Amino acid sequence: MLHPATQQSPFMVDLHEQV
């Protein structure tokens, strides 16, 4: 589940990865 916004926010990537 990779979103374009995740590239701008590295911290958001963790949230998505945990989910």
mmCIF file of C-alpha atoms in Angstrom, residues 1-8 12-14 16-17:
data_model
loop_
_atom_site.group_PDB
_atom_site.id
_atom_site.type_symbol
_atom_site.label_atom_id
_atom_site.label_comp_id
_atom_site.label_asym_id
_atom_site.label_seq_id
_atom_site.Cartn_x
_atom_site.Cartn_y
_atom_site.Cartn_z
ATOM 1 C CA MET A 1 0.000 0.000 0.000
ATOM 2 C CA LEU A 2 2.334 2.734 -1.205
ATOM 3 C CA HIS A 3 0.835 6.200 -1.521
ATOM 4 C CA PRO A 4 2.384 9.239 -3.233
ATOM 5 C CA ALA A 5 2.053 11.174 0.029
ATOM 6 C CA THR A 6 4.240 8.597 1.803
ATOM 7 C CA GLN A 7 7.193 9.708 -0.316
ATOM 8 C CA GLN A 8 6.860 13.221 1.106
ATOM 9 C CA MET A 12 3.568 8.244 7.280
ATOM 10 C CA VAL A 13 5.235 5.249 5.651
ATOM 11 C CA ASP A 14 5.647 3.648 9.075
ATOM 12 C CA HIS A 16 0.970 2.465 6.607
ATOM 13 C CA GLU A 17 3.515 -0.315 7.076
#
